[in-house]
Tab-separated table of N, CA and C in Angstrom:
chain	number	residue	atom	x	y	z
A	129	UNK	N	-6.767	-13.938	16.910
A	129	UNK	CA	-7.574	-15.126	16.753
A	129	UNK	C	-8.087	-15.540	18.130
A	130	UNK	N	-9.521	-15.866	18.450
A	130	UNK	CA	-9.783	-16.461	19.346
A	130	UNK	C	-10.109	-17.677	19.649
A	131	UNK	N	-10.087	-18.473	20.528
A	131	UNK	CA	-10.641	-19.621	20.616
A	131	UNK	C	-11.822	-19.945	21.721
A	132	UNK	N	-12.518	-21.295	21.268
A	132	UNK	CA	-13.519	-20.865	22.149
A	132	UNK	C	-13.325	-22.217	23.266
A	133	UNK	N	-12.929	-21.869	24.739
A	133	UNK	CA	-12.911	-23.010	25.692
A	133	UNK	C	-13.892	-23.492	26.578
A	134	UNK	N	-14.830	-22.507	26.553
A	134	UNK	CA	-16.004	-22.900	27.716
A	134	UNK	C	-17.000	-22.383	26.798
A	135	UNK	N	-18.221	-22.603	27.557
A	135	UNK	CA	-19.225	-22.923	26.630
A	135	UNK	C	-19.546	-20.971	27.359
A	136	UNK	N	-19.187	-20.251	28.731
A	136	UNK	CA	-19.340	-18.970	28.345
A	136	UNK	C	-18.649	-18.364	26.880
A	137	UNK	N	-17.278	-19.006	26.833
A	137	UNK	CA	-16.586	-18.052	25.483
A	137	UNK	C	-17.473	-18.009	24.416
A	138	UNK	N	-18.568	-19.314	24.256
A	138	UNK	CA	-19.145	-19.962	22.875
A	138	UNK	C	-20.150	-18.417	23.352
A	139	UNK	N	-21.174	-18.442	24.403
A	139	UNK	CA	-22.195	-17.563	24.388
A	139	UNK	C	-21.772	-16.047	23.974
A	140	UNK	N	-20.351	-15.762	24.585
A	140	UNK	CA	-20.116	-14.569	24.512
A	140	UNK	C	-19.750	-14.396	22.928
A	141	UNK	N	-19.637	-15.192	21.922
A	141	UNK	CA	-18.997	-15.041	21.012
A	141	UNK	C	-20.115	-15.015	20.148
A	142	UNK	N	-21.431	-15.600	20.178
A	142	UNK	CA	-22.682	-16.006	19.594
A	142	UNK	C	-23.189	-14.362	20.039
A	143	UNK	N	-23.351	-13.805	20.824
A	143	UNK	CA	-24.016	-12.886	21.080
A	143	UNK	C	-23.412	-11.997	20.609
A	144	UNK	N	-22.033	-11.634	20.144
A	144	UNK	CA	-21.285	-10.832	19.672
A	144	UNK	C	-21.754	-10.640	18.208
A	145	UNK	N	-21.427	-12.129	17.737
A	145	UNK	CA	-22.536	-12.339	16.256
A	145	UNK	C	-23.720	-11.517	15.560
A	146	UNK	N	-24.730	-12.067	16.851
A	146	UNK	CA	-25.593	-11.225	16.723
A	146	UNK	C	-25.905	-9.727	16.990
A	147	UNK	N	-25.300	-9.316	17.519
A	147	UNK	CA	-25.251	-7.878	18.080
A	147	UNK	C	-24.882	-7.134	17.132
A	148	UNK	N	-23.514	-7.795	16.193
A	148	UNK	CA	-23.096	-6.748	15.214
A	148	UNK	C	-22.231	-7.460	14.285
A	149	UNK	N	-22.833	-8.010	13.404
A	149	UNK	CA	-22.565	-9.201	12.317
A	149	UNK	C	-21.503	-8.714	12.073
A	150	UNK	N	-20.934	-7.885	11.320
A	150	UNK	CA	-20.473	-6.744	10.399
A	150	UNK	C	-18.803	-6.964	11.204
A	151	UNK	N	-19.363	-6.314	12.726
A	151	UNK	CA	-17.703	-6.452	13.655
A	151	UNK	C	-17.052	-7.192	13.582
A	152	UNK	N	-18.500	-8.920	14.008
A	152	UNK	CA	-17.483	-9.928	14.410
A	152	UNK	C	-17.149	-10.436	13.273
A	153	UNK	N	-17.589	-10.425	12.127
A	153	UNK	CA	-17.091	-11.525	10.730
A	153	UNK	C	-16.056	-10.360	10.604
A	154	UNK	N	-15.821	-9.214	10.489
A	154	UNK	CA	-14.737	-8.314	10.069
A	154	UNK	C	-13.356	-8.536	11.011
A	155	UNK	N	-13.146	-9.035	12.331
A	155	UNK	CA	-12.712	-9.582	13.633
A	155	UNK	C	-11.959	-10.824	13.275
A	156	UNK	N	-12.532	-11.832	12.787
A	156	UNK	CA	-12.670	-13.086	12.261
A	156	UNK	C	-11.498	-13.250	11.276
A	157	UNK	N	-12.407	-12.532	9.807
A	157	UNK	CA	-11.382	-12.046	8.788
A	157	UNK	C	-10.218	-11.492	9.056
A	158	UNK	N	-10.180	-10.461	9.674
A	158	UNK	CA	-8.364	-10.774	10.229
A	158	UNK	C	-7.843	-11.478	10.439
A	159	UNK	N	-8.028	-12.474	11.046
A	159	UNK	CA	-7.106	-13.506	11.165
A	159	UNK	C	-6.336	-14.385	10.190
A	160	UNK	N	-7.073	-13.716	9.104
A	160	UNK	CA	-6.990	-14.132	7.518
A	160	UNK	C	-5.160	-13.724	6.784
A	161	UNK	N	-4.634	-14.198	5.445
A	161	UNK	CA	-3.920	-13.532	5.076
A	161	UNK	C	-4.983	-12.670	3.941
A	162	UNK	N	-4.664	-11.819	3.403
A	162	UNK	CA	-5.981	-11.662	2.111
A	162	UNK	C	-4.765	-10.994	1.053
A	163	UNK	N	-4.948	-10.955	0.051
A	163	UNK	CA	-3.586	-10.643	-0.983
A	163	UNK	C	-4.494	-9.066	-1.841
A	164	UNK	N	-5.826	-9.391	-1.011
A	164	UNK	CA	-6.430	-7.858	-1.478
A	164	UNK	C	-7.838	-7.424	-0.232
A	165	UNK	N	-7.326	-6.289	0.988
A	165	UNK	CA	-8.840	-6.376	1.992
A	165	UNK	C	-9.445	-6.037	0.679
A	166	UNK	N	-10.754	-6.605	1.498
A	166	UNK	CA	-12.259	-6.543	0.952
A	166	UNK	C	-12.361	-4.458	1.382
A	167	UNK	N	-13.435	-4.241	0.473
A	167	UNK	CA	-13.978	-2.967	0.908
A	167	UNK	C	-15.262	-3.097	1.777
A	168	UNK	N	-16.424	-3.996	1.713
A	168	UNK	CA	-17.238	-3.821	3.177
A	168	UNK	C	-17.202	-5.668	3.441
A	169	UNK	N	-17.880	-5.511	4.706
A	169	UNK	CA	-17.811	-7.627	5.397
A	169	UNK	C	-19.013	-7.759	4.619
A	170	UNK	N	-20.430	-7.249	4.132
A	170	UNK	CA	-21.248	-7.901	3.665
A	170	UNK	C	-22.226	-7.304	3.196
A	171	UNK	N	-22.531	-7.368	2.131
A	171	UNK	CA	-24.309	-6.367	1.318
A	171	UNK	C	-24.527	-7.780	1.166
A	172	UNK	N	-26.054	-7.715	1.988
A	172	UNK	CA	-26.776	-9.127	1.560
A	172	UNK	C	-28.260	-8.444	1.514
A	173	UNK	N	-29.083	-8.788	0.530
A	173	UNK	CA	-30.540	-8.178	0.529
A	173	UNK	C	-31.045	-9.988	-0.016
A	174	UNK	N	-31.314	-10.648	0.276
A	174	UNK	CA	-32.205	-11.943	0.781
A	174	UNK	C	-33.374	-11.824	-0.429
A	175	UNK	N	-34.112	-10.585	-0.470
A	175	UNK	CA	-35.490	-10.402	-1.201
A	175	UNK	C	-34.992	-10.526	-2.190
A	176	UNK	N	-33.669	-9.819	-2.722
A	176	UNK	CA	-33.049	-9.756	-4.257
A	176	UNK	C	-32.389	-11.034	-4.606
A	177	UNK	N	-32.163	-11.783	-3.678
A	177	UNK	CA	-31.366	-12.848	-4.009
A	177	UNK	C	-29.674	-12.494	-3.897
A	178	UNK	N	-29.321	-11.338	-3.515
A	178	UNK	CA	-27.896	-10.654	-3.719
A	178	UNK	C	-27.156	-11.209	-2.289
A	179	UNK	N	-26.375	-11.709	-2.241
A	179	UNK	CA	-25.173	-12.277	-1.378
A	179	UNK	C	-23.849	-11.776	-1.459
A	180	UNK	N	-23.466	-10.919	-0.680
A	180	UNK	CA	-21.420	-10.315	-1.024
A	180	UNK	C	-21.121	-10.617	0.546
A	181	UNK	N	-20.307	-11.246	0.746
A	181	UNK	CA	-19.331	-11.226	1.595
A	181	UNK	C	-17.858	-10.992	0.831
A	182	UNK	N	-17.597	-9.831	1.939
A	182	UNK	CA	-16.043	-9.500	1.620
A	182	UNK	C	-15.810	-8.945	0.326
A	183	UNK	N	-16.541	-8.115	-0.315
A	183	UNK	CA	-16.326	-7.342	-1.339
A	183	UNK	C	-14.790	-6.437	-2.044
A	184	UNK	N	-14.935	-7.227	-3.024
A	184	UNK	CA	-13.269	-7.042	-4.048
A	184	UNK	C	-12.305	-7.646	-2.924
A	185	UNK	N	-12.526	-8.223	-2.183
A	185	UNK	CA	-11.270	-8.961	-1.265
A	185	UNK	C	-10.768	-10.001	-1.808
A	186	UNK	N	-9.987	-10.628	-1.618
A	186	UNK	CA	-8.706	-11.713	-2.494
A	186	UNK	C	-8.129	-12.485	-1.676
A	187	UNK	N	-8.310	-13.674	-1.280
A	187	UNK	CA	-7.656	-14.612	-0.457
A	187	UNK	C	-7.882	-15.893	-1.129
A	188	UNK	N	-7.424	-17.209	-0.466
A	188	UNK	CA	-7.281	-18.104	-0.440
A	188	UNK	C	-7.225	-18.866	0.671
A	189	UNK	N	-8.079	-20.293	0.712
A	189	UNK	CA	-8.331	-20.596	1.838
A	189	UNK	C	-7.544	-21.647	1.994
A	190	UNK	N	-7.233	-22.409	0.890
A	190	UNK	CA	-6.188	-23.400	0.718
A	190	UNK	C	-4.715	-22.534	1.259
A	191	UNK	N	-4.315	-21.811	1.160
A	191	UNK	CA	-2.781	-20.698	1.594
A	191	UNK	C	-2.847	-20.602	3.134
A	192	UNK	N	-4.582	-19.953	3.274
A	192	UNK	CA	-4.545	-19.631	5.086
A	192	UNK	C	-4.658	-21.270	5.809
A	193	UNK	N	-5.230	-21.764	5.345
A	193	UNK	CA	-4.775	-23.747	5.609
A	193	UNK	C	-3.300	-24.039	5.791
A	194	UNK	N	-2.594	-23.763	5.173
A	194	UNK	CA	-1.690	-24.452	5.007
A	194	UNK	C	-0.518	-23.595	4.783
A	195	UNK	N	-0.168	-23.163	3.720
A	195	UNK	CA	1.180	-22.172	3.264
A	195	UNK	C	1.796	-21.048	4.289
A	196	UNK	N	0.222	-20.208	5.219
A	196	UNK	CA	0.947	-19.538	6.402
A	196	UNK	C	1.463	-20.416	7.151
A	197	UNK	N	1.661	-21.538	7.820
A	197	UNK	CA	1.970	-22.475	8.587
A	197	UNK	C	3.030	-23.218	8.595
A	198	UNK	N	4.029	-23.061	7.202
A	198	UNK	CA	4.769	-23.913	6.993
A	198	UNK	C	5.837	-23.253	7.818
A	199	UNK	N	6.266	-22.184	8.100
A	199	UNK	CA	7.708	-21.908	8.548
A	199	UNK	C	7.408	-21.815	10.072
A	200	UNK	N	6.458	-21.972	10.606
A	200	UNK	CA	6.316	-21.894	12.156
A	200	UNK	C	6.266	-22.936	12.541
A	201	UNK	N	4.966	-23.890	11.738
A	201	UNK	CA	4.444	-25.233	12.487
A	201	UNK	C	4.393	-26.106	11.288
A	202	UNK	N	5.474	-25.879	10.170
A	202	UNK	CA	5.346	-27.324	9.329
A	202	UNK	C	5.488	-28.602	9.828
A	203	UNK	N	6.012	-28.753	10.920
A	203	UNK	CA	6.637	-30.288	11.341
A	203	UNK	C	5.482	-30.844	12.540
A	204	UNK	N	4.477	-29.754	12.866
A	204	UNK	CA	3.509	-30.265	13.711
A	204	UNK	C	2.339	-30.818	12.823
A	205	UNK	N	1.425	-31.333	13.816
A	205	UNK	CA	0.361	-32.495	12.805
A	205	UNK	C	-0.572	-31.766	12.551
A	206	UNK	N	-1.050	-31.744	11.550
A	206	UNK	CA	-2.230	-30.573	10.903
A	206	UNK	C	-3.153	-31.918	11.356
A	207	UNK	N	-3.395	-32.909	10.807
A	207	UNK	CA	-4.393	-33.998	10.953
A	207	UNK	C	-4.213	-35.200	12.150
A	208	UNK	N	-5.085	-35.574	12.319
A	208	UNK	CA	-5.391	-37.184	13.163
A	208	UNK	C	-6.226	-37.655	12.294
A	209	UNK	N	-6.130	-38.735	11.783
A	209	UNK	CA	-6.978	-39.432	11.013
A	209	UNK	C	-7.312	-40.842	11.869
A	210	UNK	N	-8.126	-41.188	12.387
A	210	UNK	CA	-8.994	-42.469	13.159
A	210	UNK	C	-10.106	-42.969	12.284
A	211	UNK	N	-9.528	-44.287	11.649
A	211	UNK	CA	-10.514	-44.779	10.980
A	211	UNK	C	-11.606	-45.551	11.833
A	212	UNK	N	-12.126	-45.999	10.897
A	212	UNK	CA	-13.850	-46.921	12.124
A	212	UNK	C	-13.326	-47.819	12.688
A	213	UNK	N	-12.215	-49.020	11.836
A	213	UNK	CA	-11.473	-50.104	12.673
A	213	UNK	C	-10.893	-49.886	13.592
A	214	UNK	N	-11.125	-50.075	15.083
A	214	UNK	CA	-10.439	-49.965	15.943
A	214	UNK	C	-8.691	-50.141	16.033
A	215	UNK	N	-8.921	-51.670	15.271
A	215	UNK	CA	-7.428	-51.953	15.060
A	215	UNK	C	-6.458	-51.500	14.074
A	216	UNK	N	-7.390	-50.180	13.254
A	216	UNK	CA	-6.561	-49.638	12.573
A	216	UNK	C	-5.537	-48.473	13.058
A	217	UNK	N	-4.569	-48.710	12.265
A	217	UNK	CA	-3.734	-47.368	13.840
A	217	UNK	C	-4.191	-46.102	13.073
A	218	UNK	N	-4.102	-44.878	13.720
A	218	UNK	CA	-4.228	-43.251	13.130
A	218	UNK	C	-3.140	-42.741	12.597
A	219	UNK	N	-3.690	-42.013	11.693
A	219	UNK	CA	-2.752	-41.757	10.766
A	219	UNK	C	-2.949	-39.735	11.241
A	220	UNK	N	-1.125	-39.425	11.327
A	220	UNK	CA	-1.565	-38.179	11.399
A	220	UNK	C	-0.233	-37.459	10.091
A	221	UNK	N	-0.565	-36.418	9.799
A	221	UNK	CA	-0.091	-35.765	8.797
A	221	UNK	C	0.318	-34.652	9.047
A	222	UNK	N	1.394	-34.110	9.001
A	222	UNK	CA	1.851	-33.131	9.266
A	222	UNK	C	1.301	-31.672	8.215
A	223	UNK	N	1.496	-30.648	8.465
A	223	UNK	CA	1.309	-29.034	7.629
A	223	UNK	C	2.058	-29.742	6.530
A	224	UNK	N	3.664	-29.962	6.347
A	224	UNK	CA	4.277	-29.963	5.268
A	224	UNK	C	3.854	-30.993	4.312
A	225	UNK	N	3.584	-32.500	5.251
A	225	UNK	CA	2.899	-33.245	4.195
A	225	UNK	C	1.554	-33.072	3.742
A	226	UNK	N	0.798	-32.574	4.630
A	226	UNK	CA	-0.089	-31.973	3.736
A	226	UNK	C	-0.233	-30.583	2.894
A	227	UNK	N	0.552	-30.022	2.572
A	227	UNK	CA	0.664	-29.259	1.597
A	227	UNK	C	1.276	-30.028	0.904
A	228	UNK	N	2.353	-30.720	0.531
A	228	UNK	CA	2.932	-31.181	-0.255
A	228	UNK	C	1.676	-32.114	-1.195
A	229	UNK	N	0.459	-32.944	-0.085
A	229	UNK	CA	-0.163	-33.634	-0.676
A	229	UNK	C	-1.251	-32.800	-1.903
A	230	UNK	N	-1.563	-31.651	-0.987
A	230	UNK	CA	-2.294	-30.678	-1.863
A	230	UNK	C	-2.158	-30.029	-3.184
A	231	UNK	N	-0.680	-29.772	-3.041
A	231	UNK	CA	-0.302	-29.048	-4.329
A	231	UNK	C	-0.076	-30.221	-5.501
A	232	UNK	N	0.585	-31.372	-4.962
A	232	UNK	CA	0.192	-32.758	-6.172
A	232	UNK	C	-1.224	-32.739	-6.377
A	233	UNK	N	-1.935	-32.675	-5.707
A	233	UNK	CA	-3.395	-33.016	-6.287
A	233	UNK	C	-3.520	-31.656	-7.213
A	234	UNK	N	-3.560	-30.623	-6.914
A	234	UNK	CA	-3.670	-29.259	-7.640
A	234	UNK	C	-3.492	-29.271	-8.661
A	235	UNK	N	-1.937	-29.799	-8.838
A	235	UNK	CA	-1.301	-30.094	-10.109
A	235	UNK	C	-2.063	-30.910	-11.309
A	236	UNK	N	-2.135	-32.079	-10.607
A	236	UNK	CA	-2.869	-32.868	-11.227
A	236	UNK	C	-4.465	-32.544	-11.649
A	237	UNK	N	-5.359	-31.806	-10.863
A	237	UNK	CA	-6.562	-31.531	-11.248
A	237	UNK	C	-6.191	-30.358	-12.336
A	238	UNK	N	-5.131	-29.422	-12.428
A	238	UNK	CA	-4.189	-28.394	-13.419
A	238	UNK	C	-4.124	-29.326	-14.777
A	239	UNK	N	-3.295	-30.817	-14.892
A	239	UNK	CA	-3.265	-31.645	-15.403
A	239	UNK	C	-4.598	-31.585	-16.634
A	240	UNK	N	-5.283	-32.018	-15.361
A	240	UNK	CA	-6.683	-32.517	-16.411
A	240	UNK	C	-7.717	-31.506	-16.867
A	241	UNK	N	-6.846	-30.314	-16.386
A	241	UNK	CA	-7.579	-29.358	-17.482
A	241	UNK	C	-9.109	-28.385	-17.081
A	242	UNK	N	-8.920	-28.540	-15.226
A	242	UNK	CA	-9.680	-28.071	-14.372
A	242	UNK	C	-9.065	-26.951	-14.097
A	243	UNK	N	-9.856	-25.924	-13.464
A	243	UNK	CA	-8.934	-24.132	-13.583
A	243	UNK	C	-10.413	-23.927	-12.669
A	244	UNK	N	-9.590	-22.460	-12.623
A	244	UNK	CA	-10.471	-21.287	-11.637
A	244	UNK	C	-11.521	-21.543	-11.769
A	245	UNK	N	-12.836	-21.414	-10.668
A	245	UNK	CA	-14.287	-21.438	-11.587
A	245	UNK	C	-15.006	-22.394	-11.720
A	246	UNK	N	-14.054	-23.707	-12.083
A	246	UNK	CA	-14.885	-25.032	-12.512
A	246	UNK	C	-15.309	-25.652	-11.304
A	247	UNK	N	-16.427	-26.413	-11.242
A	247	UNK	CA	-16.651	-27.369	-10.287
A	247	UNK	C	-16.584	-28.501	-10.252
A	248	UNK	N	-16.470	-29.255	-9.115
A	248	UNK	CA	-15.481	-30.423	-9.190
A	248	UNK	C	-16.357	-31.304	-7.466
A	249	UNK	N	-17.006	-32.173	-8.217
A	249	UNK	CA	-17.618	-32.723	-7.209
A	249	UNK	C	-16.663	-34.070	-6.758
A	250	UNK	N	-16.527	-34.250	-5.132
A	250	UNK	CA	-15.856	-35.203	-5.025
A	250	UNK	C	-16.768	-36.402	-3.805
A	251	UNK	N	-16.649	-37.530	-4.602
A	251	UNK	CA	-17.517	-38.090	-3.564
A	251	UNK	C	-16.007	-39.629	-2.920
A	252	UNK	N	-16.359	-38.876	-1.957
A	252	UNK	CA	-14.787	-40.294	-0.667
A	252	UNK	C	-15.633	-39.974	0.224
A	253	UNK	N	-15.054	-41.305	0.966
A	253	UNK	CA	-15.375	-40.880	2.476
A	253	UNK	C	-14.828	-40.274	3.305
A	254	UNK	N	-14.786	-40.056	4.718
A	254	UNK	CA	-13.909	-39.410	5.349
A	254	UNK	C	-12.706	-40.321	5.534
A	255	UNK	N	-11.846	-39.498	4.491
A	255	UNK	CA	-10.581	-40.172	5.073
A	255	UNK	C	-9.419	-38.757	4.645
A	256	UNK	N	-8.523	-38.696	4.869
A	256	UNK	CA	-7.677	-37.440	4.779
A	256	UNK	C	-7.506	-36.691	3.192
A	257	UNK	N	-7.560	-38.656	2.120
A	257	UNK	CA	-7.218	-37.625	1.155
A	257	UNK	C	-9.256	-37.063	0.132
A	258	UNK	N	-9.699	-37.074	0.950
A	258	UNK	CA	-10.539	-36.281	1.096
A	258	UNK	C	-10.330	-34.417	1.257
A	259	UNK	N	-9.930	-34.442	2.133
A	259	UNK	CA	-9.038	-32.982	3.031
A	259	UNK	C	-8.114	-32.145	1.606
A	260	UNK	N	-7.401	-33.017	1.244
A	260	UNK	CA	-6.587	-33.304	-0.064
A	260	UNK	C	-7.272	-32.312	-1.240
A	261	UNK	N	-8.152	-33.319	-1.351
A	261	UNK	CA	-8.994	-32.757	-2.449
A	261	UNK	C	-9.644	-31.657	-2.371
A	262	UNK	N	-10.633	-31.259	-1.558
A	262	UNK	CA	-10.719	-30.485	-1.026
A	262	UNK	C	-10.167	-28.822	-1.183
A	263	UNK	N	-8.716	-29.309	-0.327
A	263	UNK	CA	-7.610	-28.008	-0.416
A	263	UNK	C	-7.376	-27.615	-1.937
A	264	UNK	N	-6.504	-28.508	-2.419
A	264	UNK	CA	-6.502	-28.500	-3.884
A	264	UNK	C	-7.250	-27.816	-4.993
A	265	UNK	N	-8.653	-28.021	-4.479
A	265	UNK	CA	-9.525	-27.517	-5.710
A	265	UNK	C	-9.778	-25.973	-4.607
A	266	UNK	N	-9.912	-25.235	-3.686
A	266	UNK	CA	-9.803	-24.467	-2.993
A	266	UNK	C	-8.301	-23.595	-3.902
A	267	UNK	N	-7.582	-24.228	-3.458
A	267	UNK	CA	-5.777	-23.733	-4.162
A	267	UNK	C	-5.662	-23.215	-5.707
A	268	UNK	N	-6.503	-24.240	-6.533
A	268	UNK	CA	-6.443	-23.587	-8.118
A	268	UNK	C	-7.973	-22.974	-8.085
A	269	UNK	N	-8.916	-22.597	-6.993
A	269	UNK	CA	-9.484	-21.247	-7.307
A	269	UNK	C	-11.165	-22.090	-7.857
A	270	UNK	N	-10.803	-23.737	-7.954
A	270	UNK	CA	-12.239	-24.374	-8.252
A	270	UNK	C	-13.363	-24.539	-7.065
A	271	UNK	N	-14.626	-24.585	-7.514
A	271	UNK	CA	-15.401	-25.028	-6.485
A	271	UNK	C	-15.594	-26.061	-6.049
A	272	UNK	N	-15.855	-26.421	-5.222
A	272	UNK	CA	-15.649	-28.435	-4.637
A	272	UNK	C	-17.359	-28.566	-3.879
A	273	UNK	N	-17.536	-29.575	-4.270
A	273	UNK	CA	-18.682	-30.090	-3.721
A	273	UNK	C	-18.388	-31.570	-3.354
A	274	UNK	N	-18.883	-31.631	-1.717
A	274	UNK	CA	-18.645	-33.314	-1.497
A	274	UNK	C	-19.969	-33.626	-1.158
């Protein structure tokens, strides 16, 4: 995994992009867990309307969020939450509580009868259990629109 600290890392990493799409999103994706690799990083033909990233590959983005994280860095803060009120204090949330918060929501969107597939528009503001929701519908495999 890389990170980017200076604004050379950002150029060198943008130009990498461009140079050879294919490398760096394939580079990237490692850093991934995937429960199935993909067979190529991308067939995209634009004229056809056809879009594949990561072909027959199998992951979850709600898991690489959160579930790899719990036995290393559950007790560190996944979030800072700073609301607009100054005098409001920040709220930060740890990996474990936020998974814990995720998989209740999961449950509950499970509950009401939402599954793989469905879409699920959520309109909050920014506030964490936003993030929540989010993960959740990511986790049971739905699409989320905010």
């Amino acid at each position: 995994m890389f990170r980017i600290k200076t604004k050379s890392d950002y150029e060198q990493q943008y130009q990498a992009s461009i140079t050879d799409p294919k490398k760096f999103w394939a580079e990237i994706a490692d850093n991934f867990l995937w429960f199935e690799k993909w067979n190529e990083v991308e067939n995209c033909d634009l004229q056809k309307g056809q879009i594949e990233w990561f072909k027959n590959g199998k992951t979850n983005i709600s898991y690489n969020c959160l579930d790899r994280h719990l036995e290393s860095s559950g007790d560190k803060v996944a979030i800072i939450w700073e609301g607009n009120d100054p005098q409001e204090k920040n709220l930060k949330i740890t990996y474990k509580e936020l998974h814990e918060q995720t998989c209740q929501f999961a449950n509950l969107l499970l509950a009401q009868g939402v599954k793989k597939g469905d879409r699920v528009c959520i309109y909050m503001s920014m506030v964490p259990q936003s993030i929540v929701a989010m993960l959740a519908c990511s986790r049971i495999g739905a699409i989320h629109c905010v």
